[in-house]
Coordinates of C-alpha atoms in Angstrom, one line a residue:
M841 CA 24.3 -24.4 -48.9
K842 CA 22.0 -22.3 -46.5
N843 CA 18.9 -22.5 -49.3
N844 CA 18.9 -26.0 -50.2
L845 CA 18.9 -26.7 -45.8
K846 CA 15.7 -24.1 -45.8
T847 CA 14.3 -25.8 -48.7
F848 CA 15.1 -29.3 -46.9
L849 CA 13.2 -28.3 -43.6
S850 CA 10.1 -26.6 -44.8
L851 CA 9.7 -29.5 -47.1
S852 CA 9.8 -32.0 -44.0
L853 CA 7.8 -29.6 -42.2
M854 CA 5.2 -29.2 -44.4
S855 CA 4.8 -33.3 -44.9
Y856 CA 4.8 -33.6 -41.1
K857 CA 1.8 -31.4 -40.8
S858 CA -0.3 -33.0 -43.4
L859 CA -0.1 -36.2 -41.4
Y860 CA -0.8 -34.2 -37.7
A861 CA -2.4 -31.1 -38.3
F862 CA -5.8 -32.2 -38.4
L863 CA -5.0 -33.4 -34.4
D864 CA -6.9 -31.6 -31.5
I865 CA -5.1 -31.0 -27.9
K866 CA -7.1 -34.4 -27.2
S867 CA -6.5 -36.5 -30.0
F868 CA -2.8 -35.8 -29.8
L869 CA -2.6 -36.7 -26.3
L870 CA -4.2 -40.2 -26.9
I871 CA -1.9 -40.8 -30.5
K872 CA 1.0 -39.3 -29.1
V873 CA 1.6 -39.4 -25.4
L874 CA -0.8 -42.4 -24.0
N875 CA -0.8 -44.9 -26.7
P876 CA 2.9 -45.5 -26.8
F877 CA 3.0 -45.5 -23.0
F878 CA 0.1 -48.1 -23.0
Q879 CA 2.2 -49.9 -25.7
L880 CA 5.0 -50.1 -23.3
L881 CA 3.1 -51.1 -20.2
F882 CA 1.5 -53.8 -21.7
F883 CA 5.2 -55.2 -23.2
I884 CA 6.6 -54.5 -20.1
L885 CA 4.3 -56.3 -17.6
L886 CA 4.0 -58.9 -20.0
I887 CA 7.8 -59.5 -19.5
K888 CA 7.9 -59.0 -15.9
Y889 CA 5.0 -61.6 -15.2
S890 CA 6.5 -64.5 -17.9
Y891 CA 10.0 -64.1 -16.7
S892 CA 10.0 -63.7 -13.0
P893 CA 12.2 -62.3 -11.7
V894 CA 13.5 -60.2 -14.4
D895 CA 15.4 -56.9 -14.4
V896 CA 12.8 -54.4 -14.9
K897 CA 15.0 -51.7 -16.1
N898 CA 16.6 -53.7 -19.1
H899 CA 13.3 -54.2 -20.7
I900 CA 11.9 -50.5 -19.8
M901 CA 14.9 -49.1 -22.6
N902 CA 14.6 -52.1 -24.8
N903 CA 11.0 -51.7 -25.6
S904 CA 11.2 -47.8 -25.5
L905 CA 13.5 -48.2 -28.1
L906 CA 10.8 -50.0 -30.2
L907 CA 8.4 -46.5 -29.7
G908 CA 10.6 -45.2 -32.3
A909 CA 11.0 -48.2 -34.5
Y910 CA 7.3 -47.0 -36.5
N911 CA 8.4 -43.5 -37.1
A912 CA 11.8 -44.2 -38.6
F913 CA 10.2 -47.1 -40.8
F914 CA 7.1 -46.2 -42.0
G915 CA 8.4 -42.3 -41.9
V916 CA 10.6 -43.1 -45.2
G917 CA 8.6 -46.3 -46.3
F918 CA 5.6 -44.9 -46.7
V919 CA 6.7 -41.7 -48.6
M920 CA 6.3 -43.2 -52.0
L921 CA 2.8 -45.0 -50.8
Q922 CA 1.4 -41.6 -49.5
E923 CA 2.4 -39.6 -52.9
R924 CA 0.5 -42.5 -55.1
R925 CA -2.2 -42.0 -52.7
S926 CA -2.5 -38.0 -53.5
G927 CA -1.9 -38.7 -57.5
T928 CA 1.1 -37.0 -57.1
L929 CA 3.6 -39.3 -57.5
S930 CA 3.8 -39.4 -61.5
L931 CA 4.8 -35.1 -60.8
I932 CA 7.4 -36.2 -58.6
V933 CA 8.9 -38.5 -60.9
A934 CA 8.4 -35.9 -63.7
S935 CA 10.3 -33.3 -61.6
T936 CA 14.4 -32.4 -61.3
I937 CA 14.1 -32.7 -57.9
N938 CA 16.3 -35.3 -56.4
K939 CA 14.6 -38.4 -55.2
F940 CA 16.9 -39.2 -52.9
H941 CA 17.0 -35.9 -50.7
F942 CA 13.4 -35.7 -51.5
F943 CA 12.1 -38.9 -49.4
I944 CA 14.6 -38.4 -47.4
G945 CA 13.8 -35.2 -46.4
R946 CA 10.0 -36.2 -45.5
A947 CA 11.1 -38.2 -43.0
F948 CA 13.0 -35.6 -40.7
F949 CA 10.5 -34.6 -38.6
H950 CA 9.5 -38.2 -38.3
I951 CA 12.7 -38.9 -36.6
I952 CA 12.5 -36.2 -34.3
D953 CA 8.7 -37.3 -33.6
G954 CA 10.2 -40.8 -33.2
I955 CA 12.9 -39.4 -30.2
F956 CA 9.7 -37.8 -28.5
S957 CA 8.2 -40.7 -28.1
V958 CA 10.8 -42.7 -27.3
F959 CA 12.0 -40.8 -24.3
L960 CA 8.5 -39.9 -23.2
G961 CA 7.7 -43.6 -22.9
L962 CA 11.1 -43.9 -21.3
L963 CA 10.8 -41.4 -19.1
L964 CA 6.5 -42.4 -17.7
S965 CA 7.6 -46.1 -17.6
C966 CA 10.5 -44.9 -14.9
V967 CA 8.0 -42.8 -12.9
F968 CA 5.7 -45.7 -13.3
F969 CA 7.9 -48.8 -12.3
N970 CA 10.2 -46.2 -9.7
V971 CA 13.5 -47.2 -11.7
G972 CA 16.0 -44.6 -12.0
L973 CA 18.9 -44.0 -15.1
S974 CA 21.4 -41.9 -14.5
I975 CA 22.9 -38.9 -16.6
E976 CA 25.5 -41.2 -18.5
N977 CA 22.8 -43.9 -18.8
I978 CA 20.6 -41.5 -20.5
I979 CA 23.1 -39.9 -22.9
W980 CA 24.5 -43.6 -24.2
F981 CA 20.7 -44.5 -24.6
F982 CA 20.1 -41.6 -26.7
I983 CA 23.2 -42.3 -29.0
I984 CA 21.7 -46.1 -29.3
T985 CA 18.3 -44.4 -29.9
I986 CA 19.8 -42.6 -32.9
C987 CA 22.1 -45.5 -34.2
S988 CA 18.9 -48.0 -34.3
M989 CA 16.6 -45.0 -36.1
F990 CA 19.5 -44.2 -39.0
S991 CA 19.5 -48.1 -39.4
L992 CA 15.8 -48.3 -39.6
M993 CA 15.3 -45.8 -42.1
G994 CA 17.7 -47.4 -44.7
F995 CA 15.4 -50.7 -44.1
G996 CA 12.6 -48.6 -44.8
L997 CA 13.8 -46.8 -47.4
M998 CA 14.8 -50.2 -49.1
I999 CA 11.6 -52.0 -49.0
G1000 CA 9.3 -48.5 -49.5
S1001 CA 11.1 -48.2 -52.8
L1002 CA 9.0 -50.6 -54.1
G1003 CA 6.0 -48.1 -53.8
F1004 CA 7.3 -46.6 -56.6
Y1005 CA 6.1 -50.0 -58.5
A1006 CA 3.5 -51.7 -56.3
R1007 CA 0.1 -50.1 -55.6
D1008 CA 0.0 -51.4 -51.7
L1009 CA 2.5 -51.7 -49.4
N1010 CA 0.5 -52.0 -46.0
L1011 CA 0.9 -55.7 -45.4
L1012 CA 4.1 -55.6 -46.3
M1013 CA 5.6 -53.2 -44.4
N1014 CA 3.7 -54.0 -41.4
L1015 CA 4.6 -57.7 -41.7
C1016 CA 8.2 -56.4 -41.5
L1017 CA 7.4 -54.0 -38.6
F1018 CA 6.8 -57.0 -36.4
L1019 CA 9.4 -59.1 -37.6
L1020 CA 11.7 -56.5 -36.5
W1021 CA 10.1 -56.5 -33.2
I1022 CA 10.4 -60.0 -32.9
L1023 CA 13.5 -60.7 -33.8
S1024 CA 15.1 -57.7 -32.2
G1025 CA 15.8 -59.4 -28.7
A1026 CA 13.4 -56.4 -27.0
L1027 CA 10.1 -58.9 -26.7
V1028 CA 12.1 -62.1 -26.9
P1029 CA 16.0 -63.2 -26.1
S1030 CA 17.6 -64.2 -29.0
T1031 CA 18.5 -67.1 -27.0
N1032 CA 15.3 -68.3 -27.3
L1033 CA 14.9 -68.1 -30.8
P1034 CA 15.0 -71.0 -33.3
I1035 CA 18.6 -70.9 -34.7
V1036 CA 17.5 -69.6 -38.3
L1037 CA 15.8 -66.8 -36.8
A1038 CA 18.5 -66.1 -34.3
E1039 CA 20.9 -65.8 -37.4
T1040 CA 18.7 -63.6 -39.5
S1041 CA 18.0 -61.2 -36.4
K1042 CA 21.9 -60.1 -36.8
F1043 CA 20.9 -59.1 -40.1
L1044 CA 17.8 -56.7 -39.5
P1045 CA 17.6 -53.3 -37.9
L1046 CA 17.6 -53.0 -33.9
S1047 CA 19.0 -56.4 -33.1
N1048 CA 22.5 -54.6 -32.5
S1049 CA 21.3 -51.8 -30.5
I1050 CA 18.8 -53.8 -28.3
E1051 CA 22.2 -55.8 -28.1
A1052 CA 24.2 -52.7 -26.9
L1053 CA 21.4 -51.2 -24.4
N1054 CA 21.7 -54.8 -22.9
L1055 CA 25.2 -54.2 -22.0
L1056 CA 24.9 -50.7 -20.7
S1057 CA 22.3 -52.6 -18.6
G1058 CA 25.0 -54.9 -17.4
M1059 CA 27.4 -52.3 -16.4
A1060 CA 29.8 -53.6 -19.1
S1061 CA 32.7 -51.5 -20.4
Y1062 CA 31.6 -48.7 -23.0
L1063 CA 34.4 -50.5 -25.5
I1064 CA 32.0 -53.3 -25.8
I1065 CA 28.8 -51.3 -26.8
Y1066 CA 31.5 -49.8 -29.5
P1067 CA 31.2 -52.7 -32.2
E1068 CA 28.0 -53.0 -31.3
L1069 CA 27.1 -49.5 -32.7
L1070 CA 29.1 -50.0 -35.6
Y1071 CA 27.7 -52.5 -36.8
E1072 CA 24.0 -50.8 -36.4
I1073 CA 25.4 -48.2 -38.4
L1074 CA 27.3 -50.3 -41.2
K1075 CA 23.7 -52.3 -41.4
G1076 CA 22.0 -49.0 -42.3
I1077 CA 24.6 -47.9 -44.4
L1078 CA 23.9 -51.3 -46.4
Y1079 CA 20.3 -50.6 -46.5
F1080 CA 20.7 -47.0 -47.5
L1081 CA 22.9 -48.5 -50.4
I1082 CA 20.4 -50.4 -51.9
G1083 CA 17.4 -48.7 -51.3
Y1084 CA 19.1 -46.2 -53.5
F1085 CA 19.3 -48.3 -56.4
S1086 CA 16.0 -49.6 -55.8
L1087 CA 14.8 -46.4 -56.0
I1088 CA 16.4 -45.7 -59.3
Y1089 CA 15.6 -49.8 -60.3
F1090 CA 12.1 -49.2 -59.4
E1091 CA 11.4 -45.4 -60.8
K1092 CA 13.1 -47.2 -64.8
K1093 CA 10.4 -50.2 -64.1
S1094 CA 7.3 -47.9 -63.3
R1095 CA 8.1 -45.7 -66.2
N1096 CA 8.2 -48.7 -68.3
D1097 CA 5.5 -50.3 -67.2
A1098 CA 3.1 -47.5 -67.2
S1099 CA 2.3 -48.3 -63.1
L1100 CA 3.0 -44.8 -61.5
D1101 CA -0.8 -43.9 -61.8
S1102 CA -2.2 -47.0 -60.9
Y1103 CA -4.3 -47.2 -57.3

């Protein structure tokens, strides 16, 4: 058990370093600090002047949650694509390693990085807009962030499993991410969406987490927040199950069609 955990953490850390080891301190500050902050600042100011008067505190928390969506979604979804580009996907398939554990392990430090981005954006935005949050709100915000990232990881695994068969997922993954942003309710209230899109958003990640944050900002009873978190976790479990069986299916299909080494 101890050796398995050590292997899991080592693999996750090496995967993360392979992506960001080239960054110097200046590049790190620009990419991991200023970029998320200005992205958050843009959306908050846009919402503030579009829906004036508006509760800035509510939108700061909602849009801060979106900062971690990229890490959680792409952290899992792009693993196959990265392995294909480096020419190691066929070696992974030929190995005896558990593919599901491998791909989830690759995303572990991306989730930590995503949580860092979320709370850094939240902190800078609260300072910039002079908004205070109670310790209780911060604790609940952390719980909601974990639930949303779990659901996003499952969704990323489901979409990313296509990487066993498809040569490029950039268009599909980015399209899915922007749809998640739009339909989550953080940028556009779900009540302002067409009925079809509003109903669709209920089956996608983030929507219940954003609703939980809205209830939290509205000082609602915490008993009302629990069902939203439960729905988010159940969606994540469903996505993980679909993603797991999709991995098995597309791995088998890529073997039969000899598409593992296609670029």
